[in-house]
Coordinates of C-alpha atoms in Angstrom, one line a residue:
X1 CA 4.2 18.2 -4.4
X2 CA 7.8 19.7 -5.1
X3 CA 9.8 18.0 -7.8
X4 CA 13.3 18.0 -8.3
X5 CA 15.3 18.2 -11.1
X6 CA 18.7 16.5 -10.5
X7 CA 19.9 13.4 -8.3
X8 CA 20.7 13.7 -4.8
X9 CA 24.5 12.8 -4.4
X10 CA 25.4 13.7 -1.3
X11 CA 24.3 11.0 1.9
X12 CA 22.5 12.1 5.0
X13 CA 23.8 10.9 8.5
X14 CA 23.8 7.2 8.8
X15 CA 23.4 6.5 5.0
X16 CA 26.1 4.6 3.6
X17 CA 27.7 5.9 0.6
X18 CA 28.6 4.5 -2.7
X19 CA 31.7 4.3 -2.1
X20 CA 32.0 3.4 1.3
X21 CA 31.9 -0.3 0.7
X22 CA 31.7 -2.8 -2.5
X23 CA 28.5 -2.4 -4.4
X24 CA 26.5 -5.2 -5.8
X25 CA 27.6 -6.2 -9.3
X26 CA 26.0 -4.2 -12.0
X27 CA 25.0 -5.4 -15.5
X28 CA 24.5 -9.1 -14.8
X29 CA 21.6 -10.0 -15.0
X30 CA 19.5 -10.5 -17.7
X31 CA 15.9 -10.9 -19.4
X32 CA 16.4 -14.7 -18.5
X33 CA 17.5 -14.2 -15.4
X34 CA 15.0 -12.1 -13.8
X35 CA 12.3 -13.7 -15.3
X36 CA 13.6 -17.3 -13.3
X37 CA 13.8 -15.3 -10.2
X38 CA 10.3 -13.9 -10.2
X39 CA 8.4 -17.0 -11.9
X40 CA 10.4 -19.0 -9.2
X41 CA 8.8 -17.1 -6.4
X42 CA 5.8 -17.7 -7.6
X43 CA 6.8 -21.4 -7.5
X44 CA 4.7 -22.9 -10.3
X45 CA 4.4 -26.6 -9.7
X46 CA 3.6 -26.3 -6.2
X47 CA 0.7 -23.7 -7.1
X48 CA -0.7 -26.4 -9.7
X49 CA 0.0 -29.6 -7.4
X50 CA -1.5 -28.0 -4.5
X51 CA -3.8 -25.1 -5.1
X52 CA -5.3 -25.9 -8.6
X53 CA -7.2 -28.5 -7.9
X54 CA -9.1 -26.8 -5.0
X55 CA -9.9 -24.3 -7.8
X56 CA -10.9 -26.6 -10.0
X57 CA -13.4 -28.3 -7.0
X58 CA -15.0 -24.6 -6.5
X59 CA -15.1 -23.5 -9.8
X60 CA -15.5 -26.3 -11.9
X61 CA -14.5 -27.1 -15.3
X62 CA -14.1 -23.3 -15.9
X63 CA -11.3 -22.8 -13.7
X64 CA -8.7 -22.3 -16.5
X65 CA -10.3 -18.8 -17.4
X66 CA -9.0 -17.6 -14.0
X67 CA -5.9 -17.6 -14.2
X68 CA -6.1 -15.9 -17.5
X69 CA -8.1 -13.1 -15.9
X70 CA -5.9 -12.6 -13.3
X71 CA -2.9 -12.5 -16.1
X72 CA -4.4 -10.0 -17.9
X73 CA -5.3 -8.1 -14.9
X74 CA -1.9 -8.2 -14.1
X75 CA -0.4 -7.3 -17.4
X76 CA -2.5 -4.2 -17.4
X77 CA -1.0 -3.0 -14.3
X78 CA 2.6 -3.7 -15.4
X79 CA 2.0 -1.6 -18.1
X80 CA 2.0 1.4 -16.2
X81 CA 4.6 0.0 -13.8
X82 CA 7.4 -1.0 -16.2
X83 CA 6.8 2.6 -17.8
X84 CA 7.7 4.2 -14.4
X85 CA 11.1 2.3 -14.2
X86 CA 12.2 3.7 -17.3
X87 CA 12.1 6.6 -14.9
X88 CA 13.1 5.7 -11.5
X89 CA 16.7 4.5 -10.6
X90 CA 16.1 3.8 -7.8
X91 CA 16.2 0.5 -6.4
X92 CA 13.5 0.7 -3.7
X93 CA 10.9 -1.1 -6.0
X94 CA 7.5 -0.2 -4.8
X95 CA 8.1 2.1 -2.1
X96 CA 10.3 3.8 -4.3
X97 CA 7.2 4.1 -7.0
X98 CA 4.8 5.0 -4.3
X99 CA 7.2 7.5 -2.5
X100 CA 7.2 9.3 -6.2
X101 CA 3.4 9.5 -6.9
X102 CA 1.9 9.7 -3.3
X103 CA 4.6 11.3 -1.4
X104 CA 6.9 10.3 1.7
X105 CA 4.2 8.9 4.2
X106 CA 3.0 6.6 2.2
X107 CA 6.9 5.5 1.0
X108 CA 7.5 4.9 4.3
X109 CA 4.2 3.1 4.8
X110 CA 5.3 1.2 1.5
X111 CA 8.5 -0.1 2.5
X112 CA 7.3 -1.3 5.8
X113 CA 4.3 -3.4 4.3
X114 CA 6.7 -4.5 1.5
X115 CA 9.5 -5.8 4.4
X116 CA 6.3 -7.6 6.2
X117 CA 4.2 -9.4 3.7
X118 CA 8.1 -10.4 1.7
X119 CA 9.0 -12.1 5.1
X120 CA 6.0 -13.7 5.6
X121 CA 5.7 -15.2 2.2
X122 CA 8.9 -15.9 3.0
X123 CA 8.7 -17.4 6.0
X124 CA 5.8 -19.4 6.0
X125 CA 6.4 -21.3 3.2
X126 CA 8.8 -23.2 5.5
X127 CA 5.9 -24.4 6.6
X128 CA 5.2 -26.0 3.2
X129 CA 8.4 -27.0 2.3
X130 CA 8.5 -28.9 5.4
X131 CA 5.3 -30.7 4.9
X132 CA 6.3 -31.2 1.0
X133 CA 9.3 -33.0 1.9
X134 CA 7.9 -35.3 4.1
X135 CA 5.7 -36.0 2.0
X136 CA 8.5 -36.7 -0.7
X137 CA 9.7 -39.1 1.3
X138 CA 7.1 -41.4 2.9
X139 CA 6.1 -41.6 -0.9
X140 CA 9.7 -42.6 -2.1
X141 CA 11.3 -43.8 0.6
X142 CA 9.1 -44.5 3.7
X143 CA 11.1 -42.5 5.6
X144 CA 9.3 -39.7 8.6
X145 CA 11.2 -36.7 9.6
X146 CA 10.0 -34.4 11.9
X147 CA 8.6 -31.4 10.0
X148 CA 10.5 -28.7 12.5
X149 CA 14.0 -30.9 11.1
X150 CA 13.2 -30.2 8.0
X151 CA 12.4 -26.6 8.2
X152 CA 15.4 -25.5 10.5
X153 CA 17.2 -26.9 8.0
X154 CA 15.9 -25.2 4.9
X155 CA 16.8 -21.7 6.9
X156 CA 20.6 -22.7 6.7
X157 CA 20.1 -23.4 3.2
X158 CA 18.5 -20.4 1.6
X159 CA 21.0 -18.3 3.8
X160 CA 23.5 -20.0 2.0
X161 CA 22.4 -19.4 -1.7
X162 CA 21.0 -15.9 -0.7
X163 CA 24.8 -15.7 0.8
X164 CA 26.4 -16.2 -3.1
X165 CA 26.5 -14.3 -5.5
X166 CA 23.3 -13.3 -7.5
X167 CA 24.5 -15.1 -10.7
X168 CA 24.8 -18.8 -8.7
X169 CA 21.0 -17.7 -7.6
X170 CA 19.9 -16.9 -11.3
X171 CA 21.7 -20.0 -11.9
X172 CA 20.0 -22.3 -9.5
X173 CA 16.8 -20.8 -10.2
X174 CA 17.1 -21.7 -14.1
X175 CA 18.0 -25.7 -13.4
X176 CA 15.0 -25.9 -10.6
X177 CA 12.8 -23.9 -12.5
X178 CA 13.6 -25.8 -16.2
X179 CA 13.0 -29.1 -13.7
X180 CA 9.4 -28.6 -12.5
X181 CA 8.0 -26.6 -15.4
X182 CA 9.3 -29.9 -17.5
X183 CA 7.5 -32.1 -15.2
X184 CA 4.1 -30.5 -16.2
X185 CA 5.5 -30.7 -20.0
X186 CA 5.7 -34.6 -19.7
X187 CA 2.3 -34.7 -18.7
X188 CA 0.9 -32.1 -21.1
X189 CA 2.6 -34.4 -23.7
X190 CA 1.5 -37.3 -22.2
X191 CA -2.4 -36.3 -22.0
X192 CA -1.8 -34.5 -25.6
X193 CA -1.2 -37.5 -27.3
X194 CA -3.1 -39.9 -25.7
X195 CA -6.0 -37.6 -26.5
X196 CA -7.6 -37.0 -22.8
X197 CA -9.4 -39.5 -21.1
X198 CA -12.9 -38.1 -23.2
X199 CA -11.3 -36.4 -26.1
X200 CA -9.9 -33.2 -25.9
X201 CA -12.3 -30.4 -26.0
X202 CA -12.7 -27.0 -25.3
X203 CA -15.9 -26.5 -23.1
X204 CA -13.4 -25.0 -20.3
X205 CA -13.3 -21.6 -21.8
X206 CA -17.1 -22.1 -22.7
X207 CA -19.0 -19.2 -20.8
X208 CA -22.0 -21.2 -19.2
X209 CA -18.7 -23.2 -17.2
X210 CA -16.9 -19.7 -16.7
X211 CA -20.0 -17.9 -15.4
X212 CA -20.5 -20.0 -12.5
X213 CA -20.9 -18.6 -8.5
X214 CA -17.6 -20.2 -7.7
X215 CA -15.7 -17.8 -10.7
X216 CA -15.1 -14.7 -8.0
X217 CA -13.0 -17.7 -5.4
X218 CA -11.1 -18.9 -8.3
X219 CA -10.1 -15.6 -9.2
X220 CA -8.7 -15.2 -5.6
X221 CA -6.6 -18.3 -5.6
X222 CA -5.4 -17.4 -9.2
X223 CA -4.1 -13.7 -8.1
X224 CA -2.5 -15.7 -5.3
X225 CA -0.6 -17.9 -7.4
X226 CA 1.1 -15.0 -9.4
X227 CA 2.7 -13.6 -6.2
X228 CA 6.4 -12.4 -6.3
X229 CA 5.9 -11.0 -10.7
X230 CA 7.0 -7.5 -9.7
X231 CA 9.8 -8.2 -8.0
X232 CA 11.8 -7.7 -11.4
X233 CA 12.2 -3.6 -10.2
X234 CA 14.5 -4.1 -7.3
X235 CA 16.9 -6.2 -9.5
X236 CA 17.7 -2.5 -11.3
X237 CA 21.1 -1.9 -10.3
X238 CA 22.0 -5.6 -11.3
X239 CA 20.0 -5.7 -14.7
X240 CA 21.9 -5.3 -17.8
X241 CA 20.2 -1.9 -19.8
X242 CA 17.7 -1.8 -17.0
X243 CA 15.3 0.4 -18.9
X244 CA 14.8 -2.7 -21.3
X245 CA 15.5 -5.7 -19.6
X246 CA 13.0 -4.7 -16.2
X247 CA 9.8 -4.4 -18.7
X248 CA 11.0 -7.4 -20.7
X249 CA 11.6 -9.7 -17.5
X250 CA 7.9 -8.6 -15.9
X251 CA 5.6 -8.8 -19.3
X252 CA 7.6 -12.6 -19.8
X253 CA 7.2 -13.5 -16.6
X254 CA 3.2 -12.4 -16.5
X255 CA 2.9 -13.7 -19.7
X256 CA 4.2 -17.2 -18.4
X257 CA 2.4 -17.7 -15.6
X258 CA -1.0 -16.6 -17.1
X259 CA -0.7 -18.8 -20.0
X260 CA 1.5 -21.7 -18.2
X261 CA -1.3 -22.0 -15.2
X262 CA -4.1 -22.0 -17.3
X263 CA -2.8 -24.6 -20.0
X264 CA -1.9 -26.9 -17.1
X265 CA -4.9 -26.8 -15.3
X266 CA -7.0 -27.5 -18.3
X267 CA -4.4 -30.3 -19.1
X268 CA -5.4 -32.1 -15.7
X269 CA -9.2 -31.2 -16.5
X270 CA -8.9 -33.3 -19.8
X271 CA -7.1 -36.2 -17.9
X272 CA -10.2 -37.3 -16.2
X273 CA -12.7 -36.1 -18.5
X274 CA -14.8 -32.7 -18.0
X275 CA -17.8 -35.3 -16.7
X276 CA -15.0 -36.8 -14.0
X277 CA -12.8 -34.6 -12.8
X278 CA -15.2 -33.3 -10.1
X279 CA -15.3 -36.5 -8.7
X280 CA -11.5 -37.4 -8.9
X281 CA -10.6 -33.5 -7.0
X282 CA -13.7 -34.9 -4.4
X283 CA -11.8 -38.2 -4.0
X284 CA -8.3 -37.1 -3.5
X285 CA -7.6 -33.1 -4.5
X286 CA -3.7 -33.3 -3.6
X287 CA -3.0 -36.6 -5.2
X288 CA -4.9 -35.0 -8.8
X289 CA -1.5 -34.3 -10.4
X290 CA 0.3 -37.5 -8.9
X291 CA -2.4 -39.7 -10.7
X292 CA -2.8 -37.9 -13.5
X293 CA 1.0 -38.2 -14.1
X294 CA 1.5 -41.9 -13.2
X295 CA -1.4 -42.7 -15.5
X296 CA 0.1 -40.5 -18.9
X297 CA 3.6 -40.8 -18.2
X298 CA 4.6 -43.0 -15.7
X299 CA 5.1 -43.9 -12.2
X300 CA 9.2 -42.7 -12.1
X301 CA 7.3 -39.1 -13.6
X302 CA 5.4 -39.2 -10.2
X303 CA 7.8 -39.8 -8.5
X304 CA 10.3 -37.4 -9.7
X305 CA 7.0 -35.2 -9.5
X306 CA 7.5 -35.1 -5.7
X307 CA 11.2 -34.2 -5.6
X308 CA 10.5 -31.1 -8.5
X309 CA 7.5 -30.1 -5.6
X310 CA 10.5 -29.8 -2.9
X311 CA 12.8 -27.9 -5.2
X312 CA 9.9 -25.4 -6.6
X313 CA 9.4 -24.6 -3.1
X314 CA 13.2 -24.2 -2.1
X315 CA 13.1 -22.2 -5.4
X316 CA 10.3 -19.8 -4.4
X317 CA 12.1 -19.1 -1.2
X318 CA 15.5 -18.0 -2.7
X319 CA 13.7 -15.5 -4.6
X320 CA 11.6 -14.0 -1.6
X321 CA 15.4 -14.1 0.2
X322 CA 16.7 -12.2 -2.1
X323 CA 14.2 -9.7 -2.5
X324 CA 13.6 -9.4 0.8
X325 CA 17.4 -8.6 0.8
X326 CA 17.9 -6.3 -2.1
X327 CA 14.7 -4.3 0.3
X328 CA 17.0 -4.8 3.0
X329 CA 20.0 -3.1 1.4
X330 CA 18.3 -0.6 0.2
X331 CA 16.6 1.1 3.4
X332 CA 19.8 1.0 5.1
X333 CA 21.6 3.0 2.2
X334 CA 18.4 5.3 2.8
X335 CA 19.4 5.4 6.4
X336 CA 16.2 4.3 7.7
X337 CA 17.5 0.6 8.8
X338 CA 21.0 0.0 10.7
X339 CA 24.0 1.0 7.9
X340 CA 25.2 -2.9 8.3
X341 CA 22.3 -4.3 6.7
X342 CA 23.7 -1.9 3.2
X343 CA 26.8 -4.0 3.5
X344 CA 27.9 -6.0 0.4
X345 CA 30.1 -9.1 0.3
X346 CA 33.2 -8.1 -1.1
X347 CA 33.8 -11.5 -3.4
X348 CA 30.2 -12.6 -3.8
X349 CA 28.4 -8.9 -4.2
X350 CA 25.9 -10.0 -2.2
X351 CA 23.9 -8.2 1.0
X352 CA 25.1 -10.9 3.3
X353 CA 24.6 -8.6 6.3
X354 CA 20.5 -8.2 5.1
X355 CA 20.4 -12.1 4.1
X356 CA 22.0 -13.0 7.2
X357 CA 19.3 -10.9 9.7
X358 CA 16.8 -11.9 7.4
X359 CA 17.9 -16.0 7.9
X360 CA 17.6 -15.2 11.8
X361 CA 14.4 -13.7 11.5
X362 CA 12.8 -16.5 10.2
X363 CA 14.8 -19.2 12.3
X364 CA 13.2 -17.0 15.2
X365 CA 9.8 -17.1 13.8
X366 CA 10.1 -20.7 12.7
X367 CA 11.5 -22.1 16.1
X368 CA 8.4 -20.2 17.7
X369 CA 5.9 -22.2 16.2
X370 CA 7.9 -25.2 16.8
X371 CA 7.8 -24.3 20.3
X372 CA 3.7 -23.6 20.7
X373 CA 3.0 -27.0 18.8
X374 CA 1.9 -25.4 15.8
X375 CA 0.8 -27.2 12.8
X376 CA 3.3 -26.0 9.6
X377 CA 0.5 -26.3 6.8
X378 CA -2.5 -25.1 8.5
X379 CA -0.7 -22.3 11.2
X380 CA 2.7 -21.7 9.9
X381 CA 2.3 -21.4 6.1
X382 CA -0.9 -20.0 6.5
X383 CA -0.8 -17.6 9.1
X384 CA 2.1 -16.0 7.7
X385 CA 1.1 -16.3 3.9
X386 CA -2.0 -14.8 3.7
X387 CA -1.6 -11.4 5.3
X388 CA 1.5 -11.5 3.0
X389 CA -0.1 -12.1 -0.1
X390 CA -2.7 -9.4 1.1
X391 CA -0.1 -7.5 1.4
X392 CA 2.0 -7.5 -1.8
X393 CA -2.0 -7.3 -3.3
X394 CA -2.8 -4.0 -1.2
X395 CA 0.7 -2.8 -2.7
X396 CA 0.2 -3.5 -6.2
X397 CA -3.1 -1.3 -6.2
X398 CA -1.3 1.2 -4.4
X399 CA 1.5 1.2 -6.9
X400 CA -1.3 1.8 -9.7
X401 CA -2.6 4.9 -7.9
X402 CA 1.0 6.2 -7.8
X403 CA 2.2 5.7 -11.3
X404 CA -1.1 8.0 -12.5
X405 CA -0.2 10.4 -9.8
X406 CA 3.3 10.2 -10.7
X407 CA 3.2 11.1 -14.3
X408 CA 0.5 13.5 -14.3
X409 CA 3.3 15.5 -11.9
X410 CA 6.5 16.4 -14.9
X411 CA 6.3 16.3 -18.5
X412 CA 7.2 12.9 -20.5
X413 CA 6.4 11.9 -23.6
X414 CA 5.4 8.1 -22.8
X415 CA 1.8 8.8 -23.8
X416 CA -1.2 9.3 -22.1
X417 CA -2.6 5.4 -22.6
X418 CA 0.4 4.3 -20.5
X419 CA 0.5 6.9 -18.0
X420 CA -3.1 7.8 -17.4
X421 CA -5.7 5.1 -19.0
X422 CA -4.3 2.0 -18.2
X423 CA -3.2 2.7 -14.6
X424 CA -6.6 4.1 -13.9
X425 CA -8.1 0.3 -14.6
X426 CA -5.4 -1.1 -13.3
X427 CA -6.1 0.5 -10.0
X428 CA -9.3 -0.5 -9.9
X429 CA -9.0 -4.6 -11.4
X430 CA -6.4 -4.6 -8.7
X431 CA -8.7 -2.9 -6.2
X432 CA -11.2 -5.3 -7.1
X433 CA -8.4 -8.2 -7.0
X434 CA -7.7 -7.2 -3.5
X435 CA -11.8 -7.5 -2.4
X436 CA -12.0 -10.9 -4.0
X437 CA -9.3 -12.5 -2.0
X438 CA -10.3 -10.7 1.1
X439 CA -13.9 -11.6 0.6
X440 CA -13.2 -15.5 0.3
X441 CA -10.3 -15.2 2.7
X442 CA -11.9 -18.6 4.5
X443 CA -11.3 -20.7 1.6
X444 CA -7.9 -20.2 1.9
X445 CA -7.5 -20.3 5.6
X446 CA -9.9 -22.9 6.9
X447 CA -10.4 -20.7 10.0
X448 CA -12.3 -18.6 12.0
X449 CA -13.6 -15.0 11.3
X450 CA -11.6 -13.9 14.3
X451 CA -8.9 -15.4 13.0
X452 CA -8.9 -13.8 9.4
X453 CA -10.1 -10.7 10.5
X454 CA -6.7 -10.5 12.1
X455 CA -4.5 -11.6 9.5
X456 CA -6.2 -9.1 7.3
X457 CA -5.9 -6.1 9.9
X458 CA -2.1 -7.0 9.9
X459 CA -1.9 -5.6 6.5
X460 CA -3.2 -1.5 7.2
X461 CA -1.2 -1.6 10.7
X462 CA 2.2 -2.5 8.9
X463 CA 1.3 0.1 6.6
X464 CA 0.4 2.0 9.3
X465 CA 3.4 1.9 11.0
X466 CA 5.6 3.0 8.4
X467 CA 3.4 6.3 8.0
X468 CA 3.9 6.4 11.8
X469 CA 7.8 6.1 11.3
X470 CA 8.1 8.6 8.1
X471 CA 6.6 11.7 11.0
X472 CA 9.0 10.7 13.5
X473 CA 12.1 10.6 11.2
X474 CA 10.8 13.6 9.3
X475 CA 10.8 15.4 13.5
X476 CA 14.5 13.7 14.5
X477 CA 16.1 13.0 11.2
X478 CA 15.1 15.4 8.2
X479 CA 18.2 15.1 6.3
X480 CA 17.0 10.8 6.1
X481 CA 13.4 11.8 5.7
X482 CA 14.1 14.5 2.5
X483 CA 16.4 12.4 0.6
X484 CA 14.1 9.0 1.1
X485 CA 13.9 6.7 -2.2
X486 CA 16.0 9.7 -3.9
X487 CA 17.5 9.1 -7.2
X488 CA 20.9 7.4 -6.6
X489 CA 23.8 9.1 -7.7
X490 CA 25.7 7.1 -10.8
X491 CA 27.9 4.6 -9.7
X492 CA 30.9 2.9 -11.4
X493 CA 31.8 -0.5 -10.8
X494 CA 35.0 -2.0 -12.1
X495 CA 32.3 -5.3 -13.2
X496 CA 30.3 -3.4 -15.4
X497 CA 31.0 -3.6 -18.8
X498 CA 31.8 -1.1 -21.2
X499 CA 28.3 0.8 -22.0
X500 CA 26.4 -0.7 -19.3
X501 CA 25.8 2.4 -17.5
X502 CA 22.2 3.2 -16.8
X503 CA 22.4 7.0 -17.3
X504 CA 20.7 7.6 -20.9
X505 CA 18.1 10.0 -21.0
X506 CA 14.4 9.3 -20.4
X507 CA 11.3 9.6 -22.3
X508 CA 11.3 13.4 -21.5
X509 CA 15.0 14.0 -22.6
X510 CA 16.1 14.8 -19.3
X511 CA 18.1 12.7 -16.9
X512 CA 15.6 10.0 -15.1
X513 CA 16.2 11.5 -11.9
X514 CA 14.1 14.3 -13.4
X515 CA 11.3 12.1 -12.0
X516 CA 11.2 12.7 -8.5
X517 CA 8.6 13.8 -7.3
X518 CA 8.1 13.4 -3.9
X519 CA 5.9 15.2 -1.2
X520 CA 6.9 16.3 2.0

């Protein structure tokens, strides 16, 4: 392990430089703003609409507590990861972290996993969006559409906000996000003040309804539903004071979800009753919410209830575009993917070059299930979601190891709870995270062990591959393979305002790119 005391400024062959073509815009985003683009991915409404109740049918009336379980899990490993971007500038996210703490292979393996499992969140939820909005509209309207209409479609869409500028996203996401959160508000009111269909009470977070043999599968499907928190790190170089607003953005968001999934979940729970909502999630698990909503609130909520289901899932998809973008942008500035994905829009700052390959990557992938006949729910969304959600999970755990490794490798002063105790639990609750959802993989899926067995192998050969790719470009291209997810020089940008800049010193009074520590 060789660590290096100063950024790398110069580029190797085939990176593009700073200055070789507009930059995105620096210092625009805040706390707010990343927050709505990392909840949004993990699309809220659509997780309680359409997931919740199956967790509520395995796990009973204790359901609630897993969600909080899995948001304190997650907390505890955003501890050690929001202390690590306080030290790296670089805006590789987690192959940037594990390049750091485990060396260069396993970067390389990082980025390609990260680049697979994004675009298959990404792209199977097409799936659902299609299936959501016809839905939406044989409720409302009466009208069918064919689903592949629907989904073609949606690719032109989310090309088109991924194509503007980061602030219109951030701005979008806040009004669709603000829409189906309120939805479950209304209802929460509703039930609230009606008092529950029993009463309300509190025998959710009892342990004889927590300790149950259907905990471990609720656990699974409440990891799931956090997918997408920790993309706040690749949002660096367009976070105002980065070093604050990163940590801020990933404990809210965490914090959110945990508390906003659980609350609403035992909300639905007390509008049938704890003695009857087993039997209303046997009768008719999707239509839970729906009833639940017409009964406290009112039909129009229901209604409306539908459309928020079709925006949460457009939402969730412009913020896997645009992290699958910012990735994008960043490997081709390390000179690992063609220099034209590191191209920026020179009015709307954007990687339009990255959004645009990454829009034809999923019209490809879309089309072919079209073409073989494939159901969208049951083949397209979840074919290409679960070894994606495996994926960012197997990345997550990884990222734990590396921030230990990392900080036991130069001196800080961040303190050895932070850097050393926390990320050691961390790794293994995520560890563990990772066996649960692998272990009850069939609940999600619905299919064959053949089947999952190779949606799950998908995971270590992407990850595979990238280790593969590191030895060849460290053989044909060492100047790319030494200065991979090196500190990036400082950049100006006529946008930025005045004391913006993201060059104070770190924890250890040096510059942050004092940090790297990568292996050959």
């Amino acid at each position: 392990m060789t660590a290096e005391s100063a950024p790398r400024t110069g580029a190797p062959e085939g990176v593009v430089p700073s200055g070789g073509s507009p930059g995105l815009r620096r210092a625009r985003l805040g706390v707010a703003d990343i927050a709505f683009f990392v909840v949004s991915a993990a699309a809220p409404l659509t997780v309680m609409a359409g997931v919740a109740p199956l967790a509520i049918a395995i796990g009973g009336i204790g359901a609630p507590v897993g969600y909080l379980l899995a948001g304190a899990t997650l907390a505890l490993f955003a501890v050690g990861f929001t202390t690590m971007t306080r030290h790296v500038r670089n805006g590789g996210g987690f192959y940037a972290f594990i390049t750091r703490g485990l060396g260069r292979p396993a970067g390389f393996g990082a980025a390609t996993l990260a680049l697979f499992a994004y675009n298959g969140m990404q792209i199977g939820v097409y799936g659902l969006l299609a299936t959501g909005t016809q839905d939406a509209l044989r409720a409302l309207w009466g009208i069918d559409v064919p689903w592949p209409v629907i989904a073609l479609a949606g690719v032109f869409v989310i090309w088109f906000l991924g194509y503007r500028s980061i602030e219109f996203g951030a701005k979008v996401l806040g009004v669709l996000l603000l829409a189906e959160t309120g939805i479950l508000a209304l209802l929460a009111g509703g039930v609230l003040l009606d008092g529950g269909a029993e009463g309300l009470a509190l025998d959710s977070f009892a342990p004889d309804n927590v300790l149950v043999p259907g905990t471990g599968a609720v656990l699974a499907f409440a990891f799931a539903a956090f997918t997408g928190f920790e993309s706040t790190a690749i949002y660096r170089r367009e976070a105002r004071d980065p070093a604050r607003t990163i940590p801020r953005a990933t404990f809210i968001a965490v914090g959110f979800l945990g508390l906003f999934y659980a609350f609403s979940v035992w909300i639905v729970i007390q509008a049938f009753g704890s003695a009857h909502v087993m039997k209303a999630v046997a009768d008719d698990p999707l239509g839970l919410f729906f009833t639940a909503t017409t009964h406290y609130v009112g039909g129009w909520a229901a209604a409306l209830m539908h459309i928020f289901i079709v925006t949460s899932i457009i939402a969730s998809q412009l913020a896997f575009h645009n992290a699958i973008n910012r990735y994008g942008l960043s490997l081709a500035q390390e000179g690992v993917l063609p220099a034209a994905l590191g191209k920026v829009h020179p009015r709307h700052r954007s990687p339009y070059i990255a959004g645009l390959a990454q829009s034809v990557l999923a019209l490809v992938v879309v089309t072919g299930f079209v073409l073989a006949g494939a159901d969208p729910y049951q083949q397209l969304l979840i074919w290409m979601n679960t070894p994606g959600m495996i994926g960012l999970l197997a990345l997550q755990a990884i990222t734990a190891i590396a921030v230990f490794r990392f900080f036991r490798s130069f001196p800080h002063n961040e303190g050895r709870w932070r850097t050393a105790i926390v990320p050691l639990v961390a790794t293994a609750l995520m560890a563990g995270a990772l066996w649960l959802v692998i272990s009850k993989i069939d609940l999600m899926t619905a299919a064959p062990f053949a089947t999952n067995a190779a949606l799950v192998l998908t995971v270590p050969a992407a990850f595979a591959v990238g280790v593969v790719a590191a030895l060849r470009i460290r053989r044909t291209r060492p100047a790319v393979y030494e200065t991979f997810a090196a500190e990036p020089p400082e950049e100006s940008d006529d946008d930025s305002p005045e004391g913006s800049r993201d060059d104070e010193p770190d924890a250890s009074g040096g510059p942050r790119a004092a940090a790297d520590a990568a292996s050959a």
